[in-house]
mmCIF file of C-alpha atoms in Angstrom:
data_model
loop_
_atom_site.group_PDB
_atom_site.id
_atom_site.type_symbol
_atom_site.label_atom_id
_atom_site.label_comp_id
_atom_site.label_asym_id
_atom_site.label_seq_id
_atom_site.Cartn_x
_atom_site.Cartn_y
_atom_site.Cartn_z
ATOM 1 C CA MET A 85 75.566 185.159 32.791
ATOM 2 C CA LYS A 86 72.268 183.084 33.987
ATOM 3 C CA LYS A 87 68.925 184.193 32.955
ATOM 4 C CA ALA A 88 67.570 185.519 36.721
ATOM 5 C CA ASP A 89 70.817 187.515 36.766
ATOM 6 C CA ILE A 90 70.262 188.932 33.563
ATOM 7 C CA PHE A 91 66.783 190.112 34.555
ATOM 8 C CA GLU A 92 67.971 191.519 37.841
ATOM 9 C CA PHE A 93 70.935 193.004 35.981
ATOM 10 C CA PHE A 94 68.930 195.322 33.730
ATOM 11 C CA SER A 95 66.354 195.727 36.486
ATOM 12 C CA ARG A 96 68.630 197.379 38.532
ATOM 13 C CA LEU A 97 70.154 199.485 35.851
ATOM 14 C CA HIS A 98 66.696 200.596 34.573
ATOM 15 C CA GLU A 99 65.546 201.351 38.374
ATOM 16 C CA ASP A 100 68.504 203.659 38.688
ATOM 17 C CA ASN A 101 67.967 205.295 35.233
ATOM 18 C CA PRO A 102 64.234 204.649 34.236
ATOM 19 C CA ALA A 103 64.464 206.918 31.138
ATOM 20 C CA PRO A 104 67.515 206.549 29.458
ATOM 21 C CA GLU A 105 68.352 208.444 26.443
ATOM 22 C CA THR A 106 70.822 209.460 23.863
ATOM 23 C CA GLU A 107 73.319 212.143 24.982
ATOM 24 C CA LEU A 108 73.319 213.405 21.370
ATOM 25 C CA GLU A 109 71.313 216.599 20.612
ATOM 26 C CA TYR A 110 68.835 216.613 18.013
ATOM 27 C CA VAL A 111 65.690 218.358 16.857
ATOM 28 C CA ASN A 112 64.027 215.597 14.558
ATOM 29 C CA THR A 113 64.691 212.203 13.083
ATOM 30 C CA TYR A 114 66.866 213.609 10.037
ATOM 31 C CA THR A 115 69.064 215.611 12.535
ATOM 32 C CA LEU A 116 69.244 212.359 14.829
ATOM 33 C CA LEU A 117 70.665 210.511 11.951
ATOM 34 C CA VAL A 118 73.096 212.955 10.797
ATOM 35 C CA ALA A 119 74.200 213.415 14.670
ATOM 36 C CA VAL A 120 74.712 209.612 14.890
ATOM 37 C CA VAL A 121 76.679 209.631 11.599
ATOM 38 C CA LEU A 122 78.741 212.387 12.952
ATOM 39 C CA SER A 123 79.486 210.541 16.231
ATOM 40 C CA ALA A 124 81.559 207.740 14.806
ATOM 41 C CA GLN A 125 84.708 207.645 16.413
ATOM 42 C CA ALA A 126 83.995 210.853 18.273
ATOM 43 C CA THR A 127 82.368 211.840 21.409
ATOM 44 C CA ASP A 128 78.747 212.944 22.110
ATOM 45 C CA ALA A 129 79.914 215.953 23.719
ATOM 46 C CA GLY A 130 81.975 216.693 20.685
ATOM 47 C CA VAL A 131 79.387 216.238 18.365
ATOM 48 C CA ASN A 132 76.808 218.305 20.380
ATOM 49 C CA LYS A 133 79.210 221.115 20.375
ATOM 50 C CA ALA A 134 79.622 221.151 16.752
ATOM 51 C CA THR A 135 76.021 220.522 15.769
ATOM 52 C CA ARG A 136 74.410 223.080 17.988
ATOM 53 C CA ARG A 137 74.559 225.829 15.644
ATOM 54 C CA LEU A 138 74.125 223.777 12.753
ATOM 55 C CA PHE A 139 70.922 222.439 13.851
ATOM 56 C CA GLN A 140 69.725 225.828 14.201
ATOM 57 C CA GLU A 141 69.932 226.432 10.426
ATOM 58 C CA VAL A 142 69.836 222.832 8.971
ATOM 59 C CA THR A 143 66.931 220.340 9.959
ATOM 60 C CA THR A 144 65.946 218.846 6.643
ATOM 61 C CA PRO A 145 67.939 217.136 3.850
ATOM 62 C CA GLU A 146 67.246 220.050 1.271
ATOM 63 C CA GLU A 147 68.578 222.654 3.753
ATOM 64 C CA MET A 148 71.653 220.448 4.123
ATOM 65 C CA VAL A 149 71.973 220.014 0.379
ATOM 66 C CA ALA A 150 71.703 223.810 0.192
ATOM 67 C CA LEU A 151 74.278 224.283 2.853
ATOM 68 C CA GLY A 152 76.789 222.310 0.796
ATOM 69 C CA GLU A 153 79.860 220.320 1.550
ATOM 70 C CA ALA A 154 81.945 223.387 2.216
ATOM 71 C CA GLY A 155 79.780 225.033 4.373
ATOM 72 C CA LEU A 156 78.966 221.876 6.327
ATOM 73 C CA LYS A 157 82.620 221.304 6.983
ATOM 74 C CA GLN A 158 82.803 224.894 8.614
ATOM 75 C CA HIS A 159 80.373 223.783 11.182
ATOM 76 C CA ILE A 160 81.669 220.227 12.052
ATOM 77 C CA LYS A 161 85.364 220.636 11.474
ATOM 78 C CA THR A 162 86.457 220.130 15.300
ATOM 79 C CA ILE A 163 85.068 216.531 14.633
ATOM 80 C CA GLY A 164 86.952 213.594 13.374
ATOM 81 C CA LEU A 165 87.092 212.722 10.100
ATOM 82 C CA PHE A 166 84.890 215.747 9.072
ATOM 83 C CA ASN A 167 85.857 215.326 5.807
ATOM 84 C CA ALA A 168 84.556 212.155 4.936
ATOM 85 C CA LYS A 169 81.843 212.686 7.241
ATOM 86 C CA ALA A 170 80.662 215.721 5.476
ATOM 87 C CA LYS A 171 80.503 214.161 2.158
ATOM 88 C CA ASN A 172 78.649 211.123 3.577
ATOM 89 C CA VAL A 173 75.978 213.649 4.944
ATOM 90 C CA ILE A 174 75.376 215.413 1.935
ATOM 91 C CA ALA A 175 75.242 212.469 -0.079
ATOM 92 C CA LEU A 176 72.876 210.612 2.372
ATOM 93 C CA SER A 177 70.898 213.863 2.387
ATOM 94 C CA GLU A 178 70.631 213.724 -1.425
ATOM 95 C CA MET A 179 69.354 210.112 -1.484
ATOM 96 C CA LEU A 180 66.884 210.851 1.053
ATOM 97 C CA ILE A 181 65.489 213.590 -1.079
ATOM 98 C CA ALA A 182 65.611 210.991 -4.163
ATOM 99 C CA ASP A 183 64.530 207.904 -2.546
ATOM 100 C CA HIS A 184 62.395 208.728 0.326
ATOM 101 C CA GLY A 185 60.753 212.046 -0.225
ATOM 102 C CA GLY A 186 63.229 214.030 2.210
ATOM 103 C CA GLU A 187 61.949 211.412 5.161
ATOM 104 C CA VAL A 188 64.324 209.161 7.301
ATOM 105 C CA PRO A 189 63.234 205.686 6.522
ATOM 106 C CA ALA A 190 61.958 203.403 9.315
ATOM 107 C CA ASP A 191 63.959 200.434 7.851
ATOM 108 C CA ARG A 192 67.256 198.999 8.709
ATOM 109 C CA ASP A 193 67.926 197.886 5.349
ATOM 110 C CA ALA A 194 67.090 201.327 3.570
ATOM 111 C CA LEU A 195 68.814 202.744 6.320
ATOM 112 C CA GLU A 196 72.080 200.742 5.688
ATOM 113 C CA ARG A 197 72.047 201.887 2.151
ATOM 114 C CA LEU A 198 72.607 205.560 2.894
ATOM 115 C CA PRO A 199 76.276 206.843 2.584
ATOM 116 C CA GLY A 200 77.816 206.581 5.999
ATOM 117 C CA VAL A 201 75.308 204.445 7.679
ATOM 118 C CA GLY A 202 76.398 201.314 8.926
ATOM 119 C CA ARG A 203 74.584 198.596 11.148
ATOM 120 C CA LYS A 204 75.392 200.300 14.307
ATOM 121 C CA THR A 205 73.894 203.874 12.981
ATOM 122 C CA ALA A 206 70.859 202.384 11.481
ATOM 123 C CA ASN A 207 70.216 200.464 14.877
ATOM 124 C CA VAL A 208 70.626 203.357 16.840
ATOM 125 C CA VAL A 209 67.997 205.613 14.651
ATOM 126 C CA MET A 210 65.554 202.607 14.510
ATOM 127 C CA ASN A 211 65.745 202.137 18.379
ATOM 128 C CA THR A 212 65.667 206.129 19.089
ATOM 129 C CA ALA A 213 63.333 207.475 16.615
ATOM 130 C CA PHE A 214 61.220 204.753 15.745
ATOM 131 C CA GLY A 215 61.174 202.373 18.915
ATOM 132 C CA ALA A 216 62.376 199.472 17.564
ATOM 133 C CA GLU A 217 63.959 196.728 19.823
ATOM 134 C CA THR A 218 67.470 196.963 18.091
ATOM 135 C CA PHE A 219 70.787 196.691 20.010
ATOM 136 C CA ALA A 220 73.220 199.015 18.509
ATOM 137 C CA VAL A 221 76.739 197.611 19.881
ATOM 138 C CA ASP A 222 79.275 200.081 20.263
ATOM 139 C CA THR A 223 82.817 200.094 22.239
ATOM 140 C CA HIS A 224 80.868 200.662 25.413
ATOM 141 C CA ILE A 225 78.148 198.068 24.907
ATOM 142 C CA PHE A 226 81.184 195.582 23.424
ATOM 143 C CA ARG A 227 83.430 195.968 26.533
ATOM 144 C CA ILE A 228 80.116 195.517 28.877
ATOM 145 C CA CYS A 229 78.820 192.656 27.182
ATOM 146 C CA ASN A 230 82.317 190.495 27.513
ATOM 147 C CA ARG A 231 83.503 192.055 30.911
ATOM 148 C CA THR A 232 80.254 191.037 32.618
ATOM 149 C CA GLY A 233 79.614 188.028 30.840
ATOM 150 C CA LEU A 234 76.108 189.260 29.893
ATOM 151 C CA ALA A 235 76.542 188.745 25.929
ATOM 152 C CA PRO A 236 80.119 187.709 25.391
ATOM 153 C CA GLY A 237 81.085 187.510 21.830
ATOM 154 C CA LYS A 238 84.253 187.995 19.960
ATOM 155 C CA THR A 239 82.669 190.563 17.221
ATOM 156 C CA VAL A 240 80.336 193.338 17.574
ATOM 157 C CA LEU A 241 77.767 191.240 15.433
ATOM 158 C CA ALA A 242 77.983 188.171 18.126
ATOM 159 C CA VAL A 243 77.460 190.441 20.791
ATOM 160 C CA GLU A 244 74.290 191.818 18.871
ATOM 161 C CA LYS A 245 72.780 188.775 18.539
ATOM 162 C CA GLY A 246 73.627 187.748 22.134
ATOM 163 C CA LEU A 247 71.633 190.719 23.349
ATOM 164 C CA GLU A 248 69.016 190.176 21.029
ATOM 165 C CA LYS A 249 68.612 186.501 22.365
ATOM 166 C CA LYS A 250 69.021 187.170 26.065
ATOM 167 C CA THR A 251 67.483 190.610 26.891
ATOM 168 C CA PRO A 252 64.196 189.927 28.309
ATOM 169 C CA GLN A 253 61.166 192.431 28.267
ATOM 170 C CA PRO A 254 60.443 195.114 29.666
ATOM 171 C CA PHE A 255 63.895 196.201 29.135
ATOM 172 C CA ARG A 256 64.489 195.363 25.371
ATOM 173 C CA LEU A 257 63.909 198.916 23.964
ATOM 174 C CA PRO A 258 65.538 200.697 26.583
ATOM 175 C CA ALA A 259 68.632 198.220 26.725
ATOM 176 C CA HIS A 260 70.860 199.820 24.420
ATOM 177 C CA HIS A 261 70.844 203.276 26.390
ATOM 178 C CA LEU A 262 71.301 201.618 29.706
ATOM 179 C CA LEU A 263 74.335 200.123 28.675
ATOM 180 C CA ILE A 264 76.258 202.777 26.845
ATOM 181 C CA LEU A 265 75.341 205.016 29.880
ATOM 182 C CA HIS A 266 76.642 202.608 32.245
ATOM 183 C CA GLY A 267 79.804 202.075 30.349
ATOM 184 C CA ARG A 268 80.210 205.582 29.804
ATOM 185 C CA TYR A 269 80.005 206.719 33.633
ATOM 186 C CA VAL A 270 80.644 203.392 35.824
ATOM 187 C CA CYS A 271 82.033 200.433 33.888
ATOM 188 C CA LYS A 272 84.684 202.573 32.213
ATOM 189 C CA ALA A 273 87.377 201.406 29.694
ATOM 190 C CA ARG A 274 90.671 201.686 31.465
ATOM 191 C CA LYS A 275 89.223 201.009 35.420
ATOM 192 C CA PRO A 276 85.615 200.208 36.048
ATOM 193 C CA GLU A 277 84.408 201.723 39.102
ATOM 194 C CA CYS A 278 83.220 198.460 40.554
ATOM 195 C CA TRP A 279 83.144 199.790 44.023
ATOM 196 C CA ARG A 280 80.076 201.963 43.193
ATOM 197 C CA CYS A 281 78.524 199.905 40.616
ATOM 198 C CA ILE A 282 75.050 198.396 41.374
ATOM 199 C CA VAL A 283 75.199 195.138 39.524
ATOM 200 C CA SER A 284 78.865 194.460 40.564
ATOM 201 C CA ASP A 285 77.589 191.035 42.445
ATOM 202 C CA LEU A 286 76.053 189.906 39.034
ATOM 203 C CA CYS A 287 79.168 190.651 37.184
ATOM 204 C CA ALA A 288 81.980 188.097 36.015
ATOM 205 C CA PHE A 289 84.856 190.421 36.149
ATOM 206 C CA ARG A 290 87.677 189.822 38.457
ATOM 207 C CA PRO A 291 89.042 191.413 40.527
ATOM 208 C CA LYS A 292 87.193 194.207 41.168
ATOM 209 C CA THR A 293 88.223 197.537 41.233
ATOM 210 C CA PRO A 294 88.714 198.676 44.932
ATOM 211 C CA PRO A 295 87.536 202.191 45.848
ATOM 212 C CA PRO A 296 90.174 205.018 45.509
ATOM 213 C CA ALA A 297 92.082 205.960 48.933
ATOM 214 C CA HIS A 298 89.723 208.994 49.231
ATOM 215 C CA ALA A 299 86.559 207.106 49.207
ATOM 216 C CA ARG A 300 87.359 204.678 51.649
ATOM 217 C CA GLY A 301 86.168 204.593 55.343
#
């Protein structure tokens, strides 16, 4: 995708959604971190359902450690991989208390040292909580970047580096959420809804998906 088209691509998405936000529910930076860790290989809606009551009781690492692994499992047992995730959340909470005074660090390397926190999770927290221009590449963003020609790459890291290099201001901060939401609701995995996509003319995907019969005419 050409430079001018990339600017137009983000411009249209931003005009359509001027204040994109994560769909994960959280009350502070710590609960955001926990929610993102829990969201690996799970839907945001599923995570929100499990954490609503949890985050009424627990909003700090200290409270999470007090709840304990068994107590946490009771809250999150509807989420995939909940046993491993519960273990990681308790361990990262203990590390936050021991190494960071109970605060979530605004540093990607420090975040990645926490149990259960990989590069993608660290990028989400850096972007959402601390306003960093990071590009967390999930399955939606990986798909869109390759499908449209925006920032093609064979690996998640290659796509991230492509976005970092190609995304212009003033869209660098909201780019992550603009792309995720577009992928979730329009540029879907199985059948992209090209017929109602506001950037379809800038996109390399062929052939475009035609409108369903009931939407024609």
